[in-house]
Amino acid sequence: MTAADMPSPGAVRVRARGWGWRHAGRRAFAARHLDLDVRPGERVLLLGASGAGKSTVLHGLAGLLGSHDEGEQEGELLLDGAHPAAARGRAGLVLQDPETQVVLARVGDEVAFAAENLAVPRDEIWQRVGRALDDVGLDLPLDHPTTALSGGQKQRLALASVLAMEPGLLLLDEPTANLDPDGVLEVRDAVVRVLERTGATLVVVEHRVAVWADVVDRVIVLDAGGGVLADGPPGTVLVQEDTRARLAAAGVWVPGRQPAVGGTMPGGPGSSGPDASGAAGEVLLSAQGLGVARTRRGPVAVQDLALQVRAGEALGITGPNGAGKSTVALTLGGLLRPRAGTLTASPGLAGEAGGDPFRWRSAQLVQRIGSVFQEPEHQFLTASVADELAFGPRQAGVADPARIGAVAERLRLTHLLQANPFTLSGGEKRRLSVATMLATAPRVLVLDEPTFGQDAGTWAELVTLLRELVADGVAVLSVTHDADYIAALGGSTLHISGGAGRLVSR
Amino acid sequence: MSNDYLTPVLTGRTLLRANPVSKLFAAVVITLALLASIDWVSAATALACELALMPLLGISVAGLARRIWPLLVAAGVGAYGTALLAEKTGAVLLDVGPFLFTEGSVAAGVAVGLRGLALALPGIFILLTTDPTDLADALAQKLHLPPRFVLGGLAALRLVGLLVEQWEMLGLARHARGVGSDGSVVARTRNLLGQSFGLIVQAIRRATRLATAMEARGFGGGPRTWARESTFSALDAVVAVVGLLVAAGAVTAAVLAGTWDFLLS
């Protein structure tokens, strides 16, 4: 018997009638025409294409959309018959990025924070803190610093701090999108444990359906044009072929369905790859006894790396959160000074710039190695997509409008050339951050978690593009947790853990 | 993490146990006494008392000097500048070209230098021995400052640490895009301005997200309770009395020595 059959007394009933929300300053409604009834204790997976308004619905349920200066509401959205903003503490929301949710310095205080805000008496607060930490399986001292936690632990802490409100409705906004595979399971299992004890209603938004398909008893798909596209048990919605096709077309990760990828598997049969282009695996970068560190005096992240980066090959860099993968990528990208050993660029890559990538000037670097950061916004420098694409070539003194046009075309940015980069959707931002790096035609491309939080559509586009680049003789290095991505690009894998790297060749 | 202002490395076990409000009180009293007059005796007395209390901090003089050396330099520069520019009274001590130091001007310089240090040290005591979370609890519960203000400040403190990290990350990201810290002075200045603007954008986005996370946990409206009780103990009475004694001692010494020069008189 599931919790839905026997609702717990505290579980919240959700009701929406023609509900919609338009953010102030935006012309289009973020969500619209929503009619919905969720029974107390029901567990709902909310799906939809990017821009279908999933997050907006969650924010609405959490009572975060309210005042008139924030936007315009139509219809009604009710928790147990009350406006969400008036039902403070009834709904608890966990957001996607574990880093941006931590408020306080110590684990115990962090969990107590929400209970304090609801004016819970002091003795009861600490009982709730203990119970919430137990529920999510965080066995840590209350004065443990919140900065010294892994991504999965931080998300479980965020969950615990929401649980301290004893919410009847648990809202999760892509809670595992930024986590490594272990972290994903950690958080998913904690949620299941919590629901079993509390019987709360659950609404979870996530691109990767497989993670939650066995946990939920209902799947609701939002239509990008407003309203509901499909609604039913996962065994029906996720199995019916026409819904599956529509979900896939909307960019949702449907279990058992790999997004269609173009290009050819690098190095695979029928690949025209590096052999045809004549640059058969020319070594571009080679590392010897390389030790990497984030700061000049800080701790060493990874030691004694030896590897060669070859033209026309992909290299995946994997390992748990916090193992030092990004530090390795930044060092290989010529951005961080090697702590020990050497990183040498071959004459074919370096040209007149010398063999040490760290010593290259910015304008030299941008023509040789392109680094795509995890957070696209960190790299946006101008006010329009067109300027953004023209920027790198201008810095390098090799402005070539034809190439810029071709890159924009290839990454489907042509219709966005006048848009401000910061206003793009997540998938568009990712495409632009890759495009800006391709504009100067570097022979080495380093990407940090390029598929984090991307829907299946953007994922397939990105993989297709990178396959084509590899076939053109570009070396593509990617820090990633994404096994499908690595499989699609081929090449070797550098697995990093415990301060050491292990190269696995194909 | 090195850039963590919310969990600083604290020293001085005794003072750590004292309530931040009593420490603030002692510091304010000493500051007021020192601001009332500019003379070297009151400053020297207060400074001597503060140095005598140093063992409470649990770090060596050298260790303290390493942490606050910019202050020492500033005090030195202030003293030198004052001695050079103050009214030239009394016997001439040194006269080399434009450099003229007299007894009067040197005494004024010493007074300014000592005063700077004596004013700064109470703040250092508080910084080194106070946990920011305890401070927030005390400000809200004992001084009844608005919770929004206190907790907003506490959350902001955490973001300050993250800003340092983001600045470095932005620098790397810009270098990767072809804008580096090389080139002419104009190019460097432009780059610095661009990076600063980028940091502001990031900071606002970050703060907005944190505010959303806080609001999602019920922060911002209605009455609230405090999980940690901020309490006073006998130790706090001692801290307050010591503060008063240092202030009174500095004033008394200056009056007895005849150097007291009340600013408002």
PDB file of C-alpha atoms in Angstrom, chain A residues 287-388:
ATOM      1  CA  ALA A 287      51.972  16.126 -19.472  1.00  0.00           C
ATOM      2  CA  GLN A 288      54.857  14.612 -17.514  1.00  0.00           C
ATOM      3  CA  GLY A 289      54.679  14.127 -13.740  1.00  0.00           C
ATOM      4  CA  LEU A 290      52.070  16.869 -13.718  1.00  0.00           C
ATOM      5  CA  GLY A 291      50.818  18.026 -10.304  1.00  0.00           C
ATOM      6  CA  VAL A 292      47.844  20.376 -10.258  1.00  0.00           C
ATOM      7  CA  ALA A 293      46.584  22.788  -7.599  1.00  0.00           C
ATOM      8  CA  ARG A 294      43.926  25.508  -7.544  1.00  0.00           C
ATOM      9  CA  THR A 295      46.139  28.094  -5.852  1.00  0.00           C
ATOM     10  CA  ARG A 296      49.861  28.771  -5.763  1.00  0.00           C
ATOM     11  CA  ARG A 297      50.332  27.615  -2.175  1.00  0.00           C
ATOM     12  CA  GLY A 298      47.149  25.682  -1.489  1.00  0.00           C
ATOM     13  CA  PRO A 299      46.834  21.893  -1.368  1.00  0.00           C
ATOM     14  CA  VAL A 300      47.758  19.797  -4.391  1.00  0.00           C
ATOM     15  CA  ALA A 301      44.627  18.330  -6.005  1.00  0.00           C
ATOM     16  CA  VAL A 302      46.114  15.628  -8.221  1.00  0.00           C
ATOM     17  CA  GLN A 303      49.691  14.434  -8.521  1.00  0.00           C
ATOM     18  CA  ASP A 304      51.924  12.796 -11.064  1.00  0.00           C
ATOM     19  CA  LEU A 305      49.735  12.820 -14.156  1.00  0.00           C
ATOM     20  CA  ALA A 306      51.219  11.551 -17.375  1.00  0.00           C
ATOM     21  CA  LEU A 307      49.182  11.801 -20.558  1.00  0.00           C
ATOM     22  CA  GLN A 308      49.187  12.950 -24.132  1.00  0.00           C
ATOM     23  CA  VAL A 309      46.452  14.919 -25.814  1.00  0.00           C
ATOM     24  CA  ARG A 310      46.229  14.006 -29.493  1.00  0.00           C
ATOM     25  CA  ALA A 311      44.571  15.717 -32.417  1.00  0.00           C
ATOM     26  CA  GLY A 312      41.299  14.112 -33.437  1.00  0.00           C
ATOM     27  CA  GLU A 313      40.796  12.288 -30.147  1.00  0.00           C
ATOM     28  CA  ALA A 314      38.387  12.671 -27.267  1.00  0.00           C
ATOM     29  CA  LEU A 315      39.496  12.340 -23.656  1.00  0.00           C
ATOM     30  CA  GLY A 316      36.990  12.018 -20.841  1.00  0.00           C
ATOM     31  CA  ILE A 317      38.014  13.099 -17.325  1.00  0.00           C
ATOM     32  CA  THR A 318      35.878  11.376 -14.702  1.00  0.00           C
ATOM     33  CA  GLY A 319      35.829  10.907 -10.928  1.00  0.00           C
ATOM     34  CA  PRO A 320      33.738  11.813  -7.881  1.00  0.00           C
ATOM     35  CA  ASN A 321      32.739  15.412  -6.998  1.00  0.00           C
ATOM     36  CA  GLY A 322      35.659  17.271  -5.476  1.00  0.00           C
ATOM     37  CA  ALA A 323      38.364  14.905  -6.771  1.00  0.00           C
ATOM     38  CA  GLY A 324      40.105  17.703  -8.667  1.00  0.00           C
ATOM     39  CA  LYS A 325      38.799  17.088 -12.194  1.00  0.00           C
ATOM     40  CA  SER A 326      38.141  20.774 -12.865  1.00  0.00           C
ATOM     41  CA  THR A 327      41.590  21.697 -11.584  1.00  0.00           C
ATOM     42  CA  VAL A 328      43.120  19.192 -14.004  1.00  0.00           C
ATOM     43  CA  ALA A 329      41.036  20.659 -16.841  1.00  0.00           C
ATOM     44  CA  LEU A 330      42.014  24.242 -16.003  1.00  0.00           C
ATOM     45  CA  THR A 331      45.687  23.250 -15.907  1.00  0.00           C
ATOM     46  CA  LEU A 332      45.517  21.342 -19.190  1.00  0.00           C
ATOM     47  CA  GLY A 333      43.740  24.397 -20.597  1.00  0.00           C
ATOM     48  CA  GLY A 334      46.790  26.530 -19.817  1.00  0.00           C
ATOM     49  CA  LEU A 335      44.914  28.557 -17.208  1.00  0.00           C
ATOM     50  CA  LEU A 336      46.546  27.327 -14.004  1.00  0.00           C
ATOM     51  CA  ARG A 337      50.260  27.051 -13.343  1.00  0.00           C
ATOM     52  CA  PRO A 338      51.335  23.408 -12.957  1.00  0.00           C
ATOM     53  CA  ARG A 339      52.405  22.781  -9.370  1.00  0.00           C
ATOM     54  CA  ALA A 340      54.867  20.101 -10.374  1.00  0.00           C
ATOM     55  CA  GLY A 341      56.094  18.443 -13.545  1.00  0.00           C
ATOM     56  CA  THR A 342      55.552  19.870 -17.007  1.00  0.00           C
ATOM     57  CA  LEU A 343      52.795  20.514 -19.504  1.00  0.00           C
ATOM     58  CA  THR A 344      54.291  21.000 -22.946  1.00  0.00           C
ATOM     59  CA  ALA A 345      52.596  22.127 -26.118  1.00  0.00           C
ATOM     60  CA  SER A 346      53.974  20.581 -29.302  1.00  0.00           C
ATOM     61  CA  PRO A 347      55.426  22.980 -31.894  1.00  0.00           C
ATOM     62  CA  GLY A 348      52.445  22.135 -34.100  1.00  0.00           C
ATOM     63  CA  LEU A 349      50.085  23.582 -31.504  1.00  0.00           C
ATOM     64  CA  ALA A 350      52.268  26.284 -29.998  1.00  0.00           C
ATOM     65  CA  GLY A 351      53.537  27.884 -33.203  1.00  0.00           C
ATOM     66  CA  GLU A 352      55.485  31.019 -32.299  1.00  0.00           C
ATOM     67  CA  ALA A 353      54.056  31.129 -28.764  1.00  0.00           C
ATOM     68  CA  GLY A 354      56.491  28.811 -26.968  1.00  0.00           C
ATOM     69  CA  GLY A 355      55.975  25.434 -25.384  1.00  0.00           C
ATOM     70  CA  ASP A 356      54.458  26.418 -22.034  1.00  0.00           C
ATOM     71  CA  PRO A 357      50.703  27.076 -22.367  1.00  0.00           C
ATOM     72  CA  PHE A 358      50.535  28.808 -18.986  1.00  0.00           C
ATOM     73  CA  ARG A 359      52.879  31.515 -20.297  1.00  0.00           C
ATOM     74  CA  TRP A 360      50.813  32.245 -23.385  1.00  0.00           C
ATOM     75  CA  ARG A 361      49.165  35.606 -23.565  1.00  0.00           C
ATOM     76  CA  SER A 362      45.352  35.537 -23.575  1.00  0.00           C
ATOM     77  CA  ALA A 363      45.202  36.349 -27.284  1.00  0.00           C
ATOM     78  CA  GLN A 364      47.568  33.466 -28.036  1.00  0.00           C
ATOM     79  CA  LEU A 365      45.729  31.059 -25.768  1.00  0.00           C
ATOM     80  CA  VAL A 366      42.338  31.685 -27.316  1.00  0.00           C
ATOM     81  CA  GLN A 367      43.617  30.574 -30.740  1.00  0.00           C
ATOM     82  CA  ARG A 368      45.165  27.393 -29.412  1.00  0.00           C
ATOM     83  CA  ILE A 369      43.146  26.014 -26.509  1.00  0.00           C
ATOM     84  CA  GLY A 370      39.486  26.797 -25.886  1.00  0.00           C
ATOM     85  CA  SER A 371      38.164  26.260 -22.360  1.00  0.00           C
ATOM     86  CA  VAL A 372      34.401  26.057 -21.868  1.00  0.00           C
ATOM     87  CA  PHE A 373      33.556  26.622 -18.207  1.00  0.00           C
ATOM     88  CA  GLN A 374      30.855  24.822 -16.299  1.00  0.00           C
ATOM     89  CA  GLU A 375      29.002  28.082 -15.693  1.00  0.00           C
ATOM     90  CA  PRO A 376      28.519  29.683 -19.137  1.00  0.00           C
ATOM     91  CA  GLU A 377      27.783  33.080 -17.607  1.00  0.00           C
ATOM     92  CA  HIS A 378      31.319  33.356 -16.260  1.00  0.00           C
ATOM     93  CA  GLN A 379      32.557  33.713 -19.805  1.00  0.00           C
ATOM     94  CA  PHE A 380      30.038  36.153 -21.252  1.00  0.00           C
ATOM     95  CA  LEU A 381      31.700  39.501 -21.854  1.00  0.00           C
ATOM     96  CA  THR A 382      29.410  41.516 -24.101  1.00  0.00           C
ATOM     97  CA  ALA A 383      25.788  42.576 -24.442  1.00  0.00           C
ATOM     98  CA  SER A 384      24.792  40.571 -27.530  1.00  0.00           C
ATOM     99  CA  VAL A 385      25.319  37.123 -28.992  1.00  0.00           C
ATOM    100  CA  ALA A 386      26.845  38.617 -32.144  1.00  0.00           C
ATOM    101  CA  ASP A 387      29.439  40.618 -30.173  1.00  0.00           C
ATOM    102  CA  GLU A 388      30.109  37.582 -28.048  1.00  0.00           C
TER     103      GLU A 388
END
